[in-house]
Amino acid sequence: MRKQLCDSLVARAAKPGLVFLTGDLGFMALEPLQLAMGARFINTGVAEQNMVSVAAAMARQGLEAWVYSIAPFCYARPFEQIRNDIAFHDLPVKLIGNGGGYGYGVMGPTHHAIEDYGVLLTLPGFRAFVPVFDDDISAVIDRMGDCANPAYLRLGRGEQPADFAVPAYAPWRQLSSGGGPVVIAVGPLASTYIASFLKLPEGARPKLWALAELPLQSNPMPAELLAQIEAARVIHVAEEHVQRGSFGAELALHLLTETRMQVRMVHHYARAHRFERYGSQNYLRKCSALDAASMLAAIEGS
């Protein structure tokens, strides 16, 4: 999604108060943005804590500050500065973490970001954006840019089938319908299920919903989805994130405390930071049973 990110920020760069800070990353991808922004494109070097504090100071002065790095360097390394300088002052700094989830696969657990939005959503005022498709990025950048709160963008890779018509952006979208169970997937992971689900007979085909924004309090579930959950015998929730602090945990708490629904939830999540072997993002998804084949087997078994 980096090309779409760059194009969207170039389009927004005409705003004189927009500044972009990078932690010495983005080469061979963000040069058009650097050219468009000139001195407002700032390479802070490998100094993420300082980069976040500088961005907070810029936001305090009324600038629209965007911060970019690979995901773990964006939220984990400078977490204290994010908490103290951004969240505690409710400053609308926009954090961009590239390669969320297992996106940096073979580089190992230090480069994985499978607890990112859970960690950041513990902070006051934070919102998280997890776009599903490449085509979502332009709308997400506009929504983040206009957001008055701190925000985090988890960039991944759109993986929808070539012949799939991507629906217009919304925090919640239903991507398949049928007589099967409800499946809610967060971010690009949802796009990896489309082809397999659409091959199923309509009577067995899951109702696949994709979620692109968190937390729930900022993006309530659509009435249609709530009705489907209430009628369901079981719902499946899938996310490339550890179980603690996950959307699944938030949804379970919401259903328990805010509704009278009696439904069983099966949670599919990132099971470990490290496995016996390293591998690609798809390999690590399979290790966590997040791949399409594992999802189909889980649905059949439920």
PDB file of C-alpha atoms in Angstrom:
ATOM      1  CA  MET A   1       0.000   0.000   0.000  1.00  0.00           C
ATOM      2  CA  ARG A   2       3.027   2.337   0.075  1.00  0.00           C
ATOM      3  CA  LYS A   3       2.513   3.601  -3.488  1.00  0.00           C
ATOM      4  CA  GLN A   4      -1.094   4.510  -2.732  1.00  0.00           C
ATOM      5  CA  LEU A   5       0.057   6.140   0.508  1.00  0.00           C
ATOM      6  CA  CYS A   6       2.611   8.242  -1.336  1.00  0.00           C
ATOM      7  CA  ASP A   7       0.122   9.286  -4.032  1.00  0.00           C
ATOM      8  CA  SER A   8      -2.487  10.248  -1.426  1.00  0.00           C
ATOM      9  CA  LEU A   9      -0.059  12.325   0.627  1.00  0.00           C
ATOM     10  CA  VAL A  10       1.274  14.034  -2.506  1.00  0.00           C
ATOM     11  CA  ALA A  11      -2.306  15.079  -3.253  1.00  0.00           C
ATOM     12  CA  ARG A  12      -2.638  16.418   0.299  1.00  0.00           C
ATOM     13  CA  ALA A  13       0.800  18.076   0.313  1.00  0.00           C
ATOM     14  CA  ALA A  14      -0.621  21.305  -1.095  1.00  0.00           C
ATOM     15  CA  LYS A  15      -1.735  22.086   2.439  1.00  0.00           C
ATOM     16  CA  PRO A  16       1.035  24.415   3.702  1.00  0.00           C
ATOM     17  CA  GLY A  17       0.784  23.134   7.280  1.00  0.00           C
ATOM     18  CA  LEU A  18       1.400  19.480   6.428  1.00  0.00           C
ATOM     19  CA  VAL A  19       4.759  18.058   7.567  1.00  0.00           C
ATOM     20  CA  PHE A  20       6.067  14.524   7.083  1.00  0.00           C
ATOM     21  CA  LEU A  21       8.718  12.923   9.288  1.00  0.00           C
ATOM     22  CA  THR A  22      10.458   9.643   8.475  1.00  0.00           C
ATOM     23  CA  GLY A  23      12.884   7.616  10.542  1.00  0.00           C
ATOM     24  CA  ASP A  24      15.367   7.145   7.684  1.00  0.00           C
ATOM     25  CA  LEU A  25      12.965   4.821   5.834  1.00  0.00           C
ATOM     26  CA  GLY A  26      10.772   4.936   2.732  1.00  0.00           C
ATOM     27  CA  PHE A  27      13.499   4.907   0.095  1.00  0.00           C
ATOM     28  CA  MET A  28      12.412   3.806  -3.411  1.00  0.00           C
ATOM     29  CA  ALA A  29       8.809   4.554  -2.424  1.00  0.00           C
ATOM     30  CA  LEU A  30       8.369   8.066  -1.008  1.00  0.00           C
ATOM     31  CA  GLU A  31      10.604  10.118  -3.322  1.00  0.00           C
ATOM     32  CA  PRO A  32       7.604  11.751  -5.085  1.00  0.00           C
ATOM     33  CA  LEU A  33       6.370  12.958  -1.692  1.00  0.00           C
ATOM     34  CA  GLN A  34       9.809  14.282  -0.815  1.00  0.00           C
ATOM     35  CA  LEU A  35       9.895  16.163  -4.114  1.00  0.00           C
ATOM     36  CA  ALA A  36       6.415  17.608  -3.566  1.00  0.00           C
ATOM     37  CA  MET A  37       7.047  18.709   0.026  1.00  0.00           C
ATOM     38  CA  GLY A  38      10.608  19.960  -0.110  1.00  0.00           C
ATOM     39  CA  ALA A  39      11.776  21.140   3.324  1.00  0.00           C
ATOM     40  CA  ARG A  40       8.527  19.909   4.920  1.00  0.00           C
ATOM     41  CA  PHE A  41       9.699  16.314   4.284  1.00  0.00           C
ATOM     42  CA  ILE A  42      12.061  15.667   7.199  1.00  0.00           C
ATOM     43  CA  ASN A  43      14.358  12.663   7.626  1.00  0.00           C
ATOM     44  CA  THR A  44      14.928  12.560  11.372  1.00  0.00           C
ATOM     45  CA  GLY A  45      17.366   9.661  11.145  1.00  0.00           C
ATOM     46  CA  VAL A  46      17.266   6.499  13.229  1.00  0.00           C
ATOM     47  CA  ALA A  47      15.875   8.380  16.233  1.00  0.00           C
ATOM     48  CA  GLU A  48      12.247   7.378  16.565  1.00  0.00           C
ATOM     49  CA  GLN A  49      11.728   8.709  20.099  1.00  0.00           C
ATOM     50  CA  ASN A  50      12.969  12.128  19.054  1.00  0.00           C
ATOM     51  CA  MET A  51      10.924  11.971  15.854  1.00  0.00           C
ATOM     52  CA  VAL A  52       7.689  11.442  17.809  1.00  0.00           C
ATOM     53  CA  SER A  53       8.445  14.245  20.259  1.00  0.00           C
ATOM     54  CA  VAL A  54       9.243  16.627  17.397  1.00  0.00           C
ATOM     55  CA  ALA A  55       5.989  15.665  15.672  1.00  0.00           C
ATOM     56  CA  ALA A  56       4.081  16.326  18.899  1.00  0.00           C
ATOM     57  CA  ALA A  57       5.648  19.782  19.181  1.00  0.00           C
ATOM     58  CA  MET A  58       4.739  20.523  15.562  1.00  0.00           C
ATOM     59  CA  ALA A  59       1.150  19.416  16.140  1.00  0.00           C
ATOM     60  CA  ARG A  60       1.015  21.639  19.216  1.00  0.00           C
ATOM     61  CA  GLN A  61       1.904  24.545  16.936  1.00  0.00           C
ATOM     62  CA  GLY A  62      -1.023  23.707  14.644  1.00  0.00           C
ATOM     63  CA  LEU A  63       0.814  21.764  11.945  1.00  0.00           C
ATOM     64  CA  GLU A  64      -0.558  18.541  10.465  1.00  0.00           C
ATOM     65  CA  ALA A  65       2.205  16.123  11.460  1.00  0.00           C
ATOM     66  CA  TRP A  66       2.622  12.675   9.893  1.00  0.00           C
ATOM     67  CA  VAL A  67       5.215  10.189  11.191  1.00  0.00           C
ATOM     68  CA  TYR A  68       6.412   7.222   9.137  1.00  0.00           C
ATOM     69  CA  SER A  69       8.448   4.106   9.886  1.00  0.00           C
ATOM     70  CA  ILE A  70       8.076   0.362   9.710  1.00  0.00           C
ATOM     71  CA  ALA A  71       5.405  -0.618  12.191  1.00  0.00           C
ATOM     72  CA  PRO A  72       7.412  -1.837  15.229  1.00  0.00           C
ATOM     73  CA  PHE A  73       9.722   1.181  15.045  1.00  0.00           C
ATOM     74  CA  CYS A  74       6.695   3.455  14.802  1.00  0.00           C
ATOM     75  CA  TYR A  75       4.786   2.367  17.927  1.00  0.00           C
ATOM     76  CA  ALA A  76       7.003   0.103  20.052  1.00  0.00           C
ATOM     77  CA  ARG A  77      10.345   1.881  20.191  1.00  0.00           C
ATOM     78  CA  PRO A  78       8.901   5.361  20.929  1.00  0.00           C
ATOM     79  CA  PHE A  79       5.932   4.215  23.028  1.00  0.00           C
ATOM     80  CA  GLU A  80       6.744   6.456  26.002  1.00  0.00           C
ATOM     81  CA  GLN A  81       6.894   9.519  23.768  1.00  0.00           C
ATOM     82  CA  ILE A  82       3.628   8.521  22.076  1.00  0.00           C
ATOM     83  CA  ARG A  83       1.967   8.179  25.482  1.00  0.00           C
ATOM     84  CA  ASN A  84       3.434  11.248  27.190  1.00  0.00           C
ATOM     85  CA  ASP A  85       3.838  13.707  24.325  1.00  0.00           C
ATOM     86  CA  ILE A  86       0.962  12.785  22.001  1.00  0.00           C
ATOM     87  CA  ALA A  87      -1.804  10.950  23.871  1.00  0.00           C
ATOM     88  CA  PHE A  88      -1.668  12.801  27.200  1.00  0.00           C
ATOM     89  CA  HIS A  89      -1.957  16.102  25.311  1.00  0.00           C
ATOM     90  CA  ASP A  90      -4.511  14.769  22.785  1.00  0.00           C
ATOM     91  CA  LEU A  91      -2.432  15.973  19.868  1.00  0.00           C
ATOM     92  CA  PRO A  92      -3.577  14.885  16.401  1.00  0.00           C
ATOM     93  CA  VAL A  93      -0.283  13.326  15.279  1.00  0.00           C
ATOM     94  CA  LYS A  94      -0.712  10.735  12.521  1.00  0.00           C
ATOM     95  CA  LEU A  95       1.480   7.633  12.932  1.00  0.00           C
ATOM     96  CA  ILE A  96       2.051   5.419   9.887  1.00  0.00           C
ATOM     97  CA  GLY A  97       3.389   1.921  10.523  1.00  0.00           C
ATOM     98  CA  ASN A  98       4.336   0.012   7.372  1.00  0.00           C
ATOM     99  CA  GLY A  99       4.202  -3.783   7.295  1.00  0.00           C
ATOM    100  CA  GLY A 100       1.694  -4.391  10.084  1.00  0.00           C
ATOM    101  CA  GLY A 101       1.030  -7.869  11.414  1.00  0.00           C
ATOM    102  CA  TYR A 102       3.487 -10.418  10.044  1.00  0.00           C
ATOM    103  CA  GLY A 103       4.259  -8.147   7.082  1.00  0.00           C
ATOM    104  CA  TYR A 104       8.030  -8.331   7.535  1.00  0.00           C
ATOM    105  CA  GLY A 105       7.840 -12.137   7.776  1.00  0.00           C
ATOM    106  CA  VAL A 106      11.363 -13.520   7.421  1.00  0.00           C
ATOM    107  CA  MET A 107      12.932 -10.638   9.359  1.00  0.00           C
ATOM    108  CA  GLY A 108      11.672 -12.238  12.547  1.00  0.00           C
ATOM    109  CA  PRO A 109       9.755 -11.225  15.657  1.00  0.00           C
ATOM    110  CA  THR A 110      11.623  -7.945  16.195  1.00  0.00           C
ATOM    111  CA  HIS A 111      10.067  -6.709  12.930  1.00  0.00           C
ATOM    112  CA  HIS A 112       6.572  -8.112  13.431  1.00  0.00           C
ATOM    113  CA  ALA A 113       3.750  -5.864  14.611  1.00  0.00           C
ATOM    114  CA  ILE A 114       1.104  -8.171  16.014  1.00  0.00           C
ATOM    115  CA  GLU A 115       0.252  -6.149  19.111  1.00  0.00           C
ATOM    116  CA  ASP A 116       0.316  -2.668  17.571  1.00  0.00           C
ATOM    117  CA  TYR A 117      -3.247  -1.387  17.531  1.00  0.00           C
ATOM    118  CA  GLY A 118      -4.028  -3.168  20.789  1.00  0.00           C
ATOM    119  CA  VAL A 119      -1.182  -1.335  22.519  1.00  0.00           C
ATOM    120  CA  LEU A 120      -2.033   2.073  21.064  1.00  0.00           C
ATOM    121  CA  LEU A 121      -5.761   1.801  21.754  1.00  0.00           C
ATOM    122  CA  THR A 122      -4.996   1.562  25.463  1.00  0.00           C
ATOM    123  CA  LEU A 123      -4.014   5.233  25.253  1.00  0.00           C
ATOM    124  CA  PRO A 124      -6.617   8.005  25.610  1.00  0.00           C
ATOM    125  CA  GLY A 125      -8.152   9.295  22.409  1.00  0.00           C
ATOM    126  CA  PHE A 126      -6.278   7.033  19.987  1.00  0.00           C
ATOM    127  CA  ARG A 127      -7.864   5.692  16.826  1.00  0.00           C
ATOM    128  CA  ALA A 128      -6.509   2.985  14.527  1.00  0.00           C
ATOM    129  CA  PHE A 129      -6.997   2.594  10.781  1.00  0.00           C
ATOM    130  CA  VAL A 130      -6.378  -0.807   9.158  1.00  0.00           C
ATOM    131  CA  PRO A 131      -7.303  -0.457   5.462  1.00  0.00           C
ATOM    132  CA  VAL A 132      -8.445  -3.612   3.713  1.00  0.00           C
ATOM    133  CA  PHE A 133      -7.645  -2.777   0.083  1.00  0.00           C
ATOM    134  CA  ASP A 134      -5.080  -0.658  -1.746  1.00  0.00           C
ATOM    135  CA  ASP A 135      -7.965   1.451  -3.031  1.00  0.00           C
ATOM    136  CA  ASP A 136      -8.868   2.405   0.558  1.00  0.00           C
ATOM    137  CA  ILE A 137      -5.765   4.481   1.167  1.00  0.00           C
ATOM    138  CA  SER A 138      -6.908   7.774  -0.326  1.00  0.00           C
ATOM    139  CA  ALA A 139     -10.080   7.831   1.793  1.00  0.00           C
ATOM    140  CA  VAL A 140      -8.182   6.732   4.888  1.00  0.00           C
ATOM    141  CA  ILE A 141      -5.593   9.490   4.508  1.00  0.00           C
ATOM    142  CA  ASP A 142      -8.373  12.074   4.229  1.00  0.00           C
ATOM    143  CA  ARG A 143     -10.155  10.686   7.297  1.00  0.00           C
ATOM    144  CA  MET A 144      -6.949  10.555   9.328  1.00  0.00           C
ATOM    145  CA  GLY A 145      -5.854  13.997   8.200  1.00  0.00           C
ATOM    146  CA  ASP A 146      -9.167  15.498   9.275  1.00  0.00           C
ATOM    147  CA  CYS A 147      -9.237  13.564  12.562  1.00  0.00           C
ATOM    148  CA  ALA A 148      -8.849  15.714  15.679  1.00  0.00           C
ATOM    149  CA  ASN A 149      -7.393  12.820  17.680  1.00  0.00           C
ATOM    150  CA  PRO A 150      -4.109  10.891  17.606  1.00  0.00           C
ATOM    151  CA  ALA A 151      -4.309   8.190  14.951  1.00  0.00           C
ATOM    152  CA  TYR A 152      -2.356   5.146  13.805  1.00  0.00           C
ATOM    153  CA  LEU A 153      -2.366   3.718  10.283  1.00  0.00           C
ATOM    154  CA  ARG A 154      -1.370   0.069   9.929  1.00  0.00           C
ATOM    155  CA  LEU A 155      -0.255  -0.404   6.324  1.00  0.00           C
ATOM    156  CA  GLY A 156      -0.413  -3.849   4.801  1.00  0.00           C
ATOM    157  CA  ARG A 157      -0.917  -5.281   1.327  1.00  0.00           C
ATOM    158  CA  GLY A 158      -4.244  -5.481  -0.472  1.00  0.00           C
ATOM    159  CA  GLU A 159      -4.766  -9.075  -1.605  1.00  0.00           C
ATOM    160  CA  GLN A 160      -8.223  -9.131  -3.176  1.00  0.00           C
ATOM    161  CA  PRO A 161      -8.936 -11.321  -6.227  1.00  0.00           C
ATOM    162  CA  ALA A 162      -8.214  -9.610  -9.535  1.00  0.00           C
ATOM    163  CA  ASP A 163     -11.853  -9.740 -10.631  1.00  0.00           C
ATOM    164  CA  PHE A 164     -13.301  -8.513  -7.328  1.00  0.00           C
ATOM    165  CA  ALA A 165     -15.010  -5.119  -7.395  1.00  0.00           C
ATOM    166  CA  VAL A 166     -13.726  -3.265  -4.340  1.00  0.00           C
ATOM    167  CA  PRO A 167     -16.624  -1.463  -2.610  1.00  0.00           C
ATOM    168  CA  ALA A 168     -16.340   2.183  -1.641  1.00  0.00           C
ATOM    169  CA  TYR A 169     -14.463   2.763   1.595  1.00  0.00           C
ATOM    170  CA  ALA A 170     -16.289   2.502   4.905  1.00  0.00           C
ATOM    171  CA  PRO A 171     -15.168   1.387   8.375  1.00  0.00           C
ATOM    172  CA  TRP A 172     -17.455  -1.669   8.013  1.00  0.00           C
ATOM    173  CA  ARG A 173     -18.169  -3.460   4.724  1.00  0.00           C
ATOM    174  CA  GLN A 174     -19.836  -6.761   3.910  1.00  0.00           C
ATOM    175  CA  LEU A 175     -17.781  -8.536   1.242  1.00  0.00           C
ATOM    176  CA  SER A 176     -19.762 -11.767   0.824  1.00  0.00           C
ATOM    177  CA  SER A 177     -23.203 -12.996   1.766  1.00  0.00           C
ATOM    178  CA  GLY A 178     -24.879 -16.355   2.115  1.00  0.00           C
ATOM    179  CA  GLY A 179     -26.376 -18.788   4.548  1.00  0.00           C
ATOM    180  CA  GLY A 180     -23.142 -19.532   6.403  1.00  0.00           C
ATOM    181  CA  PRO A 181     -21.796 -18.067   9.646  1.00  0.00           C
ATOM    182  CA  VAL A 182     -20.740 -14.485  10.236  1.00  0.00           C
ATOM    183  CA  VAL A 183     -17.002 -13.856   9.768  1.00  0.00           C
ATOM    184  CA  ILE A 184     -15.468 -10.535  10.794  1.00  0.00           C
ATOM    185  CA  ALA A 185     -11.874  -9.935   9.691  1.00  0.00           C
ATOM    186  CA  VAL A 186      -9.706  -6.909  10.433  1.00  0.00           C
ATOM    187  CA  GLY A 187      -7.826  -5.154   7.645  1.00  0.00           C
ATOM    188  CA  PRO A 188      -6.180  -6.840   4.640  1.00  0.00           C
ATOM    189  CA  LEU A 189      -6.701 -10.289   6.155  1.00  0.00           C
ATOM    190  CA  ALA A 190     -10.353 -10.015   5.075  1.00  0.00           C
ATOM    191  CA  SER A 191      -9.302  -9.753   1.431  1.00  0.00           C
ATOM    192  CA  THR A 192      -7.483 -13.105   1.624  1.00  0.00           C
ATOM    193  CA  TYR A 193     -10.768 -14.927   2.312  1.00  0.00           C
ATOM    194  CA  ILE A 194     -12.869 -13.514  -0.509  1.00  0.00           C
ATOM    195  CA  ALA A 195     -11.955 -15.952  -3.283  1.00  0.00           C
ATOM    196  CA  SER A 196     -12.374 -19.068  -1.127  1.00  0.00           C
ATOM    197  CA  PHE A 197     -15.689 -17.893   0.315  1.00  0.00           C
ATOM    198  CA  LEU A 198     -17.151 -16.981  -3.069  1.00  0.00           C
ATOM    199  CA  LYS A 199     -16.455 -20.501  -4.361  1.00  0.00           C
ATOM    200  CA  LEU A 200     -18.733 -22.020  -1.725  1.00  0.00           C
ATOM    201  CA  PRO A 201     -22.404 -22.772  -2.421  1.00  0.00           C
ATOM    202  CA  GLU A 202     -24.575 -19.847  -1.389  1.00  0.00           C
ATOM    203  CA  GLY A 203     -26.178 -21.816   1.421  1.00  0.00           C
ATOM    204  CA  ALA A 204     -22.794 -22.446   3.049  1.00  0.00           C
ATOM    205  CA  ARG A 205     -21.102 -19.189   2.110  1.00  0.00           C
ATOM    206  CA  PRO A 206     -20.108 -17.042   5.127  1.00  0.00           C
ATOM    207  CA  LYS A 207     -21.248 -13.492   5.605  1.00  0.00           C
ATOM    208  CA  LEU A 208     -17.803 -11.874   5.453  1.00  0.00           C
ATOM    209  CA  TRP A 209     -17.420  -8.451   7.025  1.00  0.00           C
ATOM    210  CA  ALA A 210     -14.248  -6.365   6.865  1.00  0.00           C
ATOM    211  CA  LEU A 211     -13.378  -3.895   9.603  1.00  0.00           C
ATOM    212  CA  ALA A 212     -10.992  -1.022   8.853  1.00  0.00           C
ATOM    213  CA  GLU A 213     -11.245   1.311  11.865  1.00  0.00           C
ATOM    214  CA  LEU A 214     -10.991   0.881  15.632  1.00  0.00           C
ATOM    215  CA  PRO A 215     -12.109   1.186  18.404  1.00  0.00           C
ATOM    216  CA  LEU A 216     -15.753   0.105  18.401  1.00  0.00           C
ATOM    217  CA  GLN A 217     -16.852   3.185  20.313  1.00  0.00           C
ATOM    218  CA  SER A 218     -15.757   5.298  17.339  1.00  0.00           C
ATOM    219  CA  ASN A 219     -17.153   2.889  14.738  1.00  0.00           C
ATOM    220  CA  PRO A 220     -20.298   1.149  16.007  1.00  0.00           C
ATOM    221  CA  MET A 221     -21.342  -2.031  14.234  1.00  0.00           C
ATOM    222  CA  PRO A 222     -23.958  -1.606  11.483  1.00  0.00           C
ATOM    223  CA  ALA A 223     -27.503  -2.660  12.355  1.00  0.00           C
ATOM    224  CA  GLU A 224     -27.396  -5.280   9.596  1.00  0.00           C
ATOM    225  CA  LEU A 225     -24.316  -6.903  11.122  1.00  0.00           C
ATOM    226  CA  LEU A 226     -25.842  -6.869  14.607  1.00  0.00           C
ATOM    227  CA  ALA A 227     -28.938  -8.589  13.247  1.00  0.00           C
ATOM    228  CA  GLN A 228     -26.795 -11.229  11.552  1.00  0.00           C
ATOM    229  CA  ILE A 229     -24.844 -11.845  14.758  1.00  0.00           C
ATOM    230  CA  GLU A 230     -28.042 -12.146  16.790  1.00  0.00           C
ATOM    231  CA  ALA A 231     -29.376 -14.746  14.367  1.00  0.00           C
ATOM    232  CA  ALA A 232     -26.111 -16.659  14.169  1.00  0.00           C
ATOM    233  CA  ARG A 233     -25.219 -19.784  16.034  1.00  0.00           C
ATOM    234  CA  VAL A 234     -21.544 -18.861  15.907  1.00  0.00           C
ATOM    235  CA  ILE A 235     -19.394 -15.980  14.675  1.00  0.00           C
ATOM    236  CA  HIS A 236     -15.741 -16.073  13.657  1.00  0.00           C
ATOM    237  CA  VAL A 237     -13.376 -13.146  14.244  1.00  0.00           C
ATOM    238  CA  ALA A 238     -10.011 -13.095  12.457  1.00  0.00           C
ATOM    239  CA  GLU A 239      -7.145 -10.662  12.922  1.00  0.00           C
ATOM    240  CA  GLU A 240      -3.371 -10.617  12.491  1.00  0.00           C
ATOM    241  CA  HIS A 241      -2.935  -9.533  16.111  1.00  0.00           C
ATOM    242  CA  VAL A 242      -2.304 -11.280  19.411  1.00  0.00           C
ATOM    243  CA  GLN A 243      -5.352 -12.224  21.466  1.00  0.00           C
ATOM    244  CA  ARG A 244      -4.778  -9.826  24.360  1.00  0.00           C
ATOM    245  CA  GLY A 245      -5.766  -6.294  23.418  1.00  0.00           C
ATOM    246  CA  SER A 246      -7.337  -7.548  20.200  1.00  0.00           C
ATOM    247  CA  PHE A 247     -10.484  -6.526  18.389  1.00  0.00           C
ATOM    248  CA  GLY A 248     -11.874  -9.964  19.274  1.00  0.00           C
ATOM    249  CA  ALA A 249     -11.456  -9.205  22.964  1.00  0.00           C
ATOM    250  CA  GLU A 250     -13.107  -5.814  22.530  1.00  0.00           C
ATOM    251  CA  LEU A 251     -16.003  -7.345  20.601  1.00  0.00           C
ATOM    252  CA  ALA A 252     -16.550 -10.073  23.199  1.00  0.00           C
ATOM    253  CA  LEU A 253     -16.664  -7.482  25.974  1.00  0.00           C
ATOM    254  CA  HIS A 254     -19.053  -5.336  23.951  1.00  0.00           C
ATOM    255  CA  LEU A 255     -21.431  -8.215  23.260  1.00  0.00           C
ATOM    256  CA  LEU A 256     -21.316  -9.249  26.905  1.00  0.00           C
ATOM    257  CA  THR A 257     -21.896  -5.829  28.431  1.00  0.00           C
ATOM    258  CA  GLU A 258     -23.849  -3.887  25.797  1.00  0.00           C
ATOM    259  CA  THR A 259     -26.175  -6.507  24.289  1.00  0.00           C
ATOM    260  CA  ARG A 260     -28.237  -9.506  25.336  1.00  0.00           C
ATOM    261  CA  MET A 261     -26.981 -11.701  22.536  1.00  0.00           C
ATOM    262  CA  GLN A 262     -26.100 -15.281  23.265  1.00  0.00           C
ATOM    263  CA  VAL A 263     -23.661 -16.316  20.581  1.00  0.00           C
ATOM    264  CA  ARG A 264     -20.464 -18.346  20.534  1.00  0.00           C
ATOM    265  CA  MET A 265     -17.410 -16.569  19.181  1.00  0.00           C
ATOM    266  CA  VAL A 266     -14.434 -18.357  17.618  1.00  0.00           C
ATOM    267  CA  HIS A 267     -11.360 -16.134  17.677  1.00  0.00           C
ATOM    268  CA  HIS A 268      -8.624 -16.540  15.058  1.00  0.00           C
ATOM    269  CA  TYR A 269      -5.523 -14.536  15.957  1.00  0.00           C
ATOM    270  CA  ALA A 270      -1.724 -14.331  15.707  1.00  0.00           C
ATOM    271  CA  ARG A 271      -0.660 -17.172  17.958  1.00  0.00           C
ATOM    272  CA  ALA A 272       2.989 -16.371  18.547  1.00  0.00           C
ATOM    273  CA  HIS A 273       5.750 -13.857  17.950  1.00  0.00           C
ATOM    274  CA  ARG A 274       8.126 -16.642  17.004  1.00  0.00           C
ATOM    275  CA  PHE A 275       7.699 -20.111  15.563  1.00  0.00           C
ATOM    276  CA  GLU A 276      10.106 -22.977  15.012  1.00  0.00           C
ATOM    277  CA  ARG A 277      10.996 -21.540  11.600  1.00  0.00           C
ATOM    278  CA  TYR A 278      10.928 -18.125   9.975  1.00  0.00           C
ATOM    279  CA  GLY A 279       8.987 -17.567   6.794  1.00  0.00           C
ATOM    280  CA  SER A 280       6.904 -15.208   4.725  1.00  0.00           C
ATOM    281  CA  GLN A 281       3.793 -13.431   5.936  1.00  0.00           C
ATOM    282  CA  ASN A 282       1.657 -16.119   4.330  1.00  0.00           C
ATOM    283  CA  TYR A 283       3.699 -18.837   6.033  1.00  0.00           C
ATOM    284  CA  LEU A 284       3.273 -17.185   9.445  1.00  0.00           C
ATOM    285  CA  ARG A 285      -0.436 -16.705   8.852  1.00  0.00           C
ATOM    286  CA  LYS A 286      -0.676 -20.418   8.183  1.00  0.00           C
ATOM    287  CA  CYS A 287       1.233 -21.139  11.397  1.00  0.00           C
ATOM    288  CA  SER A 288      -1.455 -19.125  13.203  1.00  0.00           C
ATOM    289  CA  ALA A 289      -4.290 -20.812  11.243  1.00  0.00           C
ATOM    290  CA  LEU A 290      -5.219 -17.451   9.734  1.00  0.00           C
ATOM    291  CA  ASP A 291      -4.935 -18.586   6.109  1.00  0.00           C
ATOM    292  CA  ALA A 292      -8.028 -19.221   3.990  1.00  0.00           C
ATOM    293  CA  ALA A 293      -7.764 -23.029   4.142  1.00  0.00           C
ATOM    294  CA  SER A 294      -7.577 -23.005   7.941  1.00  0.00           C
ATOM    295  CA  MET A 295     -10.512 -20.610   8.111  1.00  0.00           C
ATOM    296  CA  LEU A 296     -12.643 -22.838   5.893  1.00  0.00           C
ATOM    297  CA  ALA A 297     -11.782 -25.867   8.034  1.00  0.00           C
ATOM    298  CA  ALA A 298     -12.668 -23.963  11.217  1.00  0.00           C
ATOM    299  CA  ILE A 299     -16.002 -22.833   9.758  1.00  0.00           C
ATOM    300  CA  GLU A 300     -16.850 -26.370   8.677  1.00  0.00           C
ATOM    301  CA  GLY A 301     -15.946 -27.700  12.119  1.00  0.00           C
ATOM    302  CA  SER A 302     -18.054 -25.140  13.974  1.00  0.00           C
TER     303      SER A 302
END
